[in-house]
Amino acid sequence: MARWSWSLGNRPNYHPYRDVRVKGLPRIPAHYTAPVSKDHGGASNNNNNNNNNNTQPPNAPSPYKPVSSVQSNPLETLRAYHKNSTQFQAQHEHVPHAPSANLIQLYYAYFHSSHPFMLPPAYLVKTNVAKLTHLMPVVRYIGSFFAANAPRDSFRDAAEYTLFRQNAPKNGFTVQAMLLFAIGLHASNEQEKSAQVKDHAVDIALEIGMNREEFSYFGGEPVPDEIMMAGDENGDIGMIDDQMLHEINEKRNSQDPVERVMQESWRRTWWELYFLDGILAGVHQRSDGFRLWLASCTVPLPCEEMEYNNGRIPDPKSLEEFEDRTFADEPVSFSSYAYRVEAIRILGQVLSCSQPLPPTSPPPPNSPPGSSALQSTSNNVQSIPDGRADAADASLVNWALHLPDDKKELVGKDRKVDEMLFQAHMIVYATSIYLHRPRSHLIVSLVSDETSCTPTTGYTTSNHPIIFHTSKAVHAANAISKLVTLPTPLIKHSPFFTCVLTLATIVHLSACSWLLAGDEGFLAKERIRLGIGALKTMEVVWGIAGCVLGQVKGAAREVFRFQKLDGGNGGGWGNDGLGVPTGGAGEMTQEEILRYIEEEGGLGGDVAGLGDVDPAMMVVGGVGEEGEWEIGAGGGVQ
């Protein structure tokens, strides 16, 4: 068992943060940018028993020299910063090739802002060491993604061993560890294992009452049974003794900064698990995978990131307050994290659209009043998905309409990207694609659209014109591509941005394969190049990006090969041997779409169900009952 000798339990007089040598934020020089390993698998055969967490000897001289703050020549300052080189990296890279810093420092410097639920460093050092036994190995594993030459597989194995072979207790710290481990496994493209670990974390979280407000008052330990029972549908507050009620009220009203930060961390842990459960269900298109969407929840919403990191925690706002913000007399301020929570809840709405509800089921959360009437008879079952899809689409539009002015810009006054707002927009745009793409022309593609992040999607009927859904899906894909251009290193975004970016690129490829031509085709091709470039940058850190990068490149080669065969008109339909006639570059008639779906048969859609759709609504560039929808010059959606 020598390979585990470095773990927390075997190191006497050890504090997990001693090597970090920080007070407040991680101690990383202003001129220092942590290196990133190009070896995705790590050196799994490295069984070094050194207890130091650094990937360089503890007494080794720093590879970086401080840059003098006084330079007579700005170019000399830049040369000194970049080791006398004038060959500078792109703003999204920031990947110098030198020994790495402490792994926990790297975690906080590069990862924490995208999934900010762990305690800030200044408060982590005040935590009982024994409680961090199962958490810190996972933190090191995540940090190893950003460290050059780190034995990542060894850190992964150590984290797994600590979590699943050392009788991890059922408490909040274990949920945090499993949550982080699931994200790391997904980022390494171990998606099946990631889903299993996530499900285990969900089971523990529900068992210990993490979905209840009171959980944050018990230091990460399970909510007492009497409180759990009092919170049930038939429960009674009288089941809780006066002393415990007094303790809960004291905790709720506590002004101790350490206590308030700890409570905020537990609230964030629940909502981060909620986010993970939803995003994995979306990536894999599992309508039954978002278990927490239907779970009862009384956990308040998180505060702003600056408040959390500075330890100035305001009184939390409830989910009900957030939902009623539209009707308030005076504007009420909510955190960026709250809008991220709302985005993932809307994703749950969209995922529920793919499964008809049984006649006796109540309407899902966020459904409009009277929606249960859609399920009253079996004759209306085909209308259920479309009615719920309309409600979900309204929720997506409302999310954007009701964003306050200070939340509409992703770059703040400090010139930094608000990562929580970034992810909120990312989820909203991806959710729009999940909703509209199966109902659009984009379901028809000349090449396979299946990747590790985008499973094959079947056709779904709709009462709206197909071009309506096509327009919305393309618009959402364009918005995702714009996120790449924000002024922040791509490697500091969540690894789930990899899958969302892949989804947008697949939409662009589908559109380029036959729908877009001319200027719009050129712009779509540039967005594809942008997506491939971003994936290339992120593959240096996230293994899943390297996997989907090869798949996207292969699909792109096929799409543009068809365009060359077609003389560069943007479609390949007239010359690719499919026998499908074209009515002009970028246009297909109703008959062509139906015949192609029938001939391919692999799209997963119910071809017979197409008969329920008004044919006038399916004609590209035609006029349907709901208005006129046109294809612009070159075939672009107007």
PDB file of N, CA and C in Angstrom, residues 299-343:
ATOM      1  N   VAL A 299     -33.721  24.933  -0.302  1.00  0.00           N
ATOM      2  CA  VAL A 299     -32.394  25.552  -0.142  1.00  0.00           C
ATOM      3  C   VAL A 299     -32.407  26.953  -0.760  1.00  0.00           C
ATOM      4  N   PRO A 300     -32.006  27.986  -0.018  1.00  0.00           N
ATOM      5  CA  PRO A 300     -31.938  29.331  -0.596  1.00  0.00           C
ATOM      6  C   PRO A 300     -30.881  29.416  -1.700  1.00  0.00           C
ATOM      7  N   LEU A 301     -30.933  30.500  -2.450  1.00  0.00           N
ATOM      8  CA  LEU A 301     -30.021  30.690  -3.573  1.00  0.00           C
ATOM      9  C   LEU A 301     -28.691  31.274  -3.105  1.00  0.00           C
ATOM     10  N   PRO A 302     -27.604  30.973  -3.807  1.00  0.00           N
ATOM     11  CA  PRO A 302     -26.285  31.496  -3.427  1.00  0.00           C
ATOM     12  C   PRO A 302     -26.178  33.005  -3.655  1.00  0.00           C
ATOM     13  N   CYS A 303     -25.180  33.588  -3.022  1.00  0.00           N
ATOM     14  CA  CYS A 303     -24.928  35.022  -3.151  1.00  0.00           C
ATOM     15  C   CYS A 303     -23.934  35.273  -4.284  1.00  0.00           C
ATOM     16  N   GLU A 304     -23.493  36.509  -4.438  1.00  0.00           N
ATOM     17  CA  GLU A 304     -22.524  36.863  -5.467  1.00  0.00           C
ATOM     18  C   GLU A 304     -21.153  36.285  -5.127  1.00  0.00           C
ATOM     19  N   GLU A 305     -20.325  36.090  -6.153  1.00  0.00           N
ATOM     20  CA  GLU A 305     -19.013  35.478  -5.955  1.00  0.00           C
ATOM     21  C   GLU A 305     -18.110  36.358  -5.094  1.00  0.00           C
ATOM     22  N   MET A 306     -18.136  37.641  -5.308  1.00  0.00           N
ATOM     23  CA  MET A 306     -17.276  38.527  -4.522  1.00  0.00           C
ATOM     24  C   MET A 306     -17.655  38.481  -3.050  1.00  0.00           C
ATOM     25  N   GLU A 307     -18.946  38.420  -2.775  1.00  0.00           N
ATOM     26  CA  GLU A 307     -19.394  38.337  -1.387  1.00  0.00           C
ATOM     27  C   GLU A 307     -18.932  37.034  -0.746  1.00  0.00           C
ATOM     28  N   TYR A 308     -18.993  35.965  -1.504  1.00  0.00           N
ATOM     29  CA  TYR A 308     -18.582  34.658  -0.979  1.00  0.00           C
ATOM     30  C   TYR A 308     -17.080  34.633  -0.708  1.00  0.00           C
ATOM     31  N   ASN A 309     -16.287  35.082  -1.657  1.00  0.00           N
ATOM     32  CA  ASN A 309     -14.840  35.036  -1.505  1.00  0.00           C
ATOM     33  C   ASN A 309     -14.341  35.977  -0.418  1.00  0.00           C
ATOM     34  N   ASN A 310     -15.055  37.082  -0.211  1.00  0.00           N
ATOM     35  CA  ASN A 310     -14.651  38.034   0.819  1.00  0.00           C
ATOM     36  C   ASN A 310     -15.245  37.723   2.185  1.00  0.00           C
ATOM     37  N   GLY A 311     -16.108  36.714   2.260  1.00  0.00           N
ATOM     38  CA  GLY A 311     -16.698  36.347   3.543  1.00  0.00           C
ATOM     39  C   GLY A 311     -17.767  37.283   4.036  1.00  0.00           C
ATOM     40  N   ARG A 312     -18.356  38.069   3.133  1.00  0.00           N
ATOM     41  CA  ARG A 312     -19.428  38.987   3.515  1.00  0.00           C
ATOM     42  C   ARG A 312     -20.751  38.459   2.968  1.00  0.00           C
ATOM     43  N   ILE A 313     -21.315  37.500   3.661  1.00  0.00           N
ATOM     44  CA  ILE A 313     -22.481  36.774   3.172  1.00  0.00           C
ATOM     45  C   ILE A 313     -23.756  37.500   3.584  1.00  0.00           C
ATOM     46  N   PRO A 314     -24.559  37.960   2.621  1.00  0.00           N
ATOM     47  CA  PRO A 314     -25.847  38.595   2.977  1.00  0.00           C
ATOM     48  C   PRO A 314     -26.877  37.537   3.342  1.00  0.00           C
ATOM     49  N   ASP A 315     -27.998  37.981   3.838  1.00  0.00           N
ATOM     50  CA  ASP A 315     -29.088  37.045   4.100  1.00  0.00           C
ATOM     51  C   ASP A 315     -29.529  36.428   2.775  1.00  0.00           C
ATOM     52  N   PRO A 316     -29.615  35.100   2.715  1.00  0.00           N
ATOM     53  CA  PRO A 316     -29.934  34.459   1.433  1.00  0.00           C
ATOM     54  C   PRO A 316     -31.369  34.693   1.007  1.00  0.00           C
ATOM     55  N   LYS A 317     -31.579  34.681  -0.298  1.00  0.00           N
ATOM     56  CA  LYS A 317     -32.917  34.837  -0.870  1.00  0.00           C
ATOM     57  C   LYS A 317     -33.423  33.474  -1.311  1.00  0.00           C
ATOM     58  N   SER A 318     -34.718  33.294  -1.204  1.00  0.00           N
ATOM     59  CA  SER A 318     -35.320  31.996  -1.513  1.00  0.00           C
ATOM     60  C   SER A 318     -35.608  31.862  -3.004  1.00  0.00           C
ATOM     61  N   LEU A 319     -35.840  30.624  -3.410  1.00  0.00           N
ATOM     62  CA  LEU A 319     -36.200  30.348  -4.792  1.00  0.00           C
ATOM     63  C   LEU A 319     -37.552  30.968  -5.134  1.00  0.00           C
ATOM     64  N   GLU A 320     -38.453  31.007  -4.159  1.00  0.00           N
ATOM     65  CA  GLU A 320     -39.766  31.621  -4.385  1.00  0.00           C
ATOM     66  C   GLU A 320     -39.629  33.120  -4.653  1.00  0.00           C
ATOM     67  N   GLU A 321     -38.754  33.774  -3.919  1.00  0.00           N
ATOM     68  CA  GLU A 321     -38.518  35.200  -4.159  1.00  0.00           C
ATOM     69  C   GLU A 321     -37.991  35.432  -5.572  1.00  0.00           C
ATOM     70  N   PHE A 322     -37.116  34.550  -6.009  1.00  0.00           N
ATOM     71  CA  PHE A 322     -36.564  34.698  -7.356  1.00  0.00           C
ATOM     72  C   PHE A 322     -37.650  34.519  -8.411  1.00  0.00           C
ATOM     73  N   GLU A 323     -38.513  33.526  -8.226  1.00  0.00           N
ATOM     74  CA  GLU A 323     -39.566  33.269  -9.202  1.00  0.00           C
ATOM     75  C   GLU A 323     -40.576  34.412  -9.261  1.00  0.00           C
ATOM     76  N   ASP A 324     -40.765  35.116  -8.154  1.00  0.00           N
ATOM     77  CA  ASP A 324     -41.743  36.206  -8.106  1.00  0.00           C
ATOM     78  C   ASP A 324     -41.121  37.574  -8.383  1.00  0.00           C
ATOM     79  N   ARG A 325     -39.853  37.610  -8.789  1.00  0.00           N
ATOM     80  CA  ARG A 325     -39.171  38.889  -8.982  1.00  0.00           C
ATOM     81  C   ARG A 325     -39.847  39.745 -10.051  1.00  0.00           C
ATOM     82  N   THR A 326     -40.478  39.087 -11.029  1.00  0.00           N
ATOM     83  CA  THR A 326     -41.110  39.811 -12.135  1.00  0.00           C
ATOM     84  C   THR A 326     -42.242  40.700 -11.641  1.00  0.00           C
ATOM     85  N   PHE A 327     -42.899  40.302 -10.552  1.00  0.00           N
ATOM     86  CA  PHE A 327     -44.085  41.012 -10.098  1.00  0.00           C
ATOM     87  C   PHE A 327     -43.808  41.972  -8.944  1.00  0.00           C
ATOM     88  N   ALA A 328     -42.546  42.076  -8.561  1.00  0.00           N
ATOM     89  CA  ALA A 328     -42.207  42.950  -7.435  1.00  0.00           C
ATOM     90  C   ALA A 328     -42.348  44.420  -7.828  1.00  0.00           C
ATOM     91  N   ASP A 329     -42.778  45.250  -6.879  1.00  0.00           N
ATOM     92  CA  ASP A 329     -42.931  46.686  -7.144  1.00  0.00           C
ATOM     93  C   ASP A 329     -41.585  47.341  -7.415  1.00  0.00           C
ATOM     94  N   GLU A 330     -40.585  46.926  -6.643  1.00  0.00           N
ATOM     95  CA  GLU A 330     -39.246  47.469  -6.803  1.00  0.00           C
ATOM     96  C   GLU A 330     -38.308  46.355  -7.279  1.00  0.00           C
ATOM     97  N   PRO A 331     -37.344  46.697  -8.129  1.00  0.00           N
ATOM     98  CA  PRO A 331     -36.392  45.681  -8.596  1.00  0.00           C
ATOM     99  C   PRO A 331     -35.643  45.053  -7.419  1.00  0.00           C
ATOM    100  N   VAL A 332     -35.517  43.737  -7.449  1.00  0.00           N
ATOM    101  CA  VAL A 332     -34.802  43.001  -6.405  1.00  0.00           C
ATOM    102  C   VAL A 332     -33.546  42.410  -7.031  1.00  0.00           C
ATOM    103  N   SER A 333     -32.426  42.604  -6.381  1.00  0.00           N
ATOM    104  CA  SER A 333     -31.151  42.138  -6.923  1.00  0.00           C
ATOM    105  C   SER A 333     -30.918  40.680  -6.542  1.00  0.00           C
ATOM    106  N   PHE A 334     -30.534  39.896  -7.535  1.00  0.00           N
ATOM    107  CA  PHE A 334     -30.178  38.493  -7.311  1.00  0.00           C
ATOM    108  C   PHE A 334     -28.793  38.240  -7.903  1.00  0.00           C
ATOM    109  N   SER A 335     -28.149  37.206  -7.400  1.00  0.00           N
ATOM    110  CA  SER A 335     -26.780  36.918  -7.812  1.00  0.00           C
ATOM    111  C   SER A 335     -26.748  36.293  -9.203  1.00  0.00           C
ATOM    112  N   SER A 336     -25.581  36.337  -9.813  1.00  0.00           N
ATOM    113  CA  SER A 336     -25.380  35.659 -11.099  1.00  0.00           C
ATOM    114  C   SER A 336     -25.623  34.162 -10.956  1.00  0.00           C
ATOM    115  N   TYR A 337     -25.259  33.622  -9.805  1.00  0.00           N
ATOM    116  CA  TYR A 337     -25.458  32.190  -9.557  1.00  0.00           C
ATOM    117  C   TYR A 337     -26.949  31.852  -9.621  1.00  0.00           C
ATOM    118  N   ALA A 338     -27.810  32.768  -9.148  1.00  0.00           N
ATOM    119  CA  ALA A 338     -29.246  32.519  -9.169  1.00  0.00           C
ATOM    120  C   ALA A 338     -29.748  32.367 -10.597  1.00  0.00           C
ATOM    121  N   TYR A 339     -29.228  33.163 -11.519  1.00  0.00           N
ATOM    122  CA  TYR A 339     -29.640  33.050 -12.915  1.00  0.00           C
ATOM    123  C   TYR A 339     -29.087  31.771 -13.550  1.00  0.00           C
ATOM    124  N   ARG A 340     -27.973  31.314 -13.062  1.00  0.00           N
ATOM    125  CA  ARG A 340     -27.450  30.009 -13.503  1.00  0.00           C
ATOM    126  C   ARG A 340     -28.368  28.881 -13.040  1.00  0.00           C
ATOM    127  N   VAL A 341     -28.846  28.972 -11.798  1.00  0.00           N
ATOM    128  CA  VAL A 341     -29.785  27.976 -11.288  1.00  0.00           C
ATOM    129  C   VAL A 341     -31.053  27.961 -12.138  1.00  0.00           C
ATOM    130  N   GLU A 342     -31.573  29.140 -12.457  1.00  0.00           N
ATOM    131  CA  GLU A 342     -32.788  29.207 -13.270  1.00  0.00           C
ATOM    132  C   GLU A 342     -32.559  28.608 -14.652  1.00  0.00           C
ATOM    133  N   ALA A 343     -31.390  28.823 -15.223  1.00  0.00           N
ATOM    134  CA  ALA A 343     -31.092  28.270 -16.550  1.00  0.00           C
ATOM    135  C   ALA A 343     -31.128  26.749 -16.533  1.00  0.00           C
TER     136      ALA A 343
END
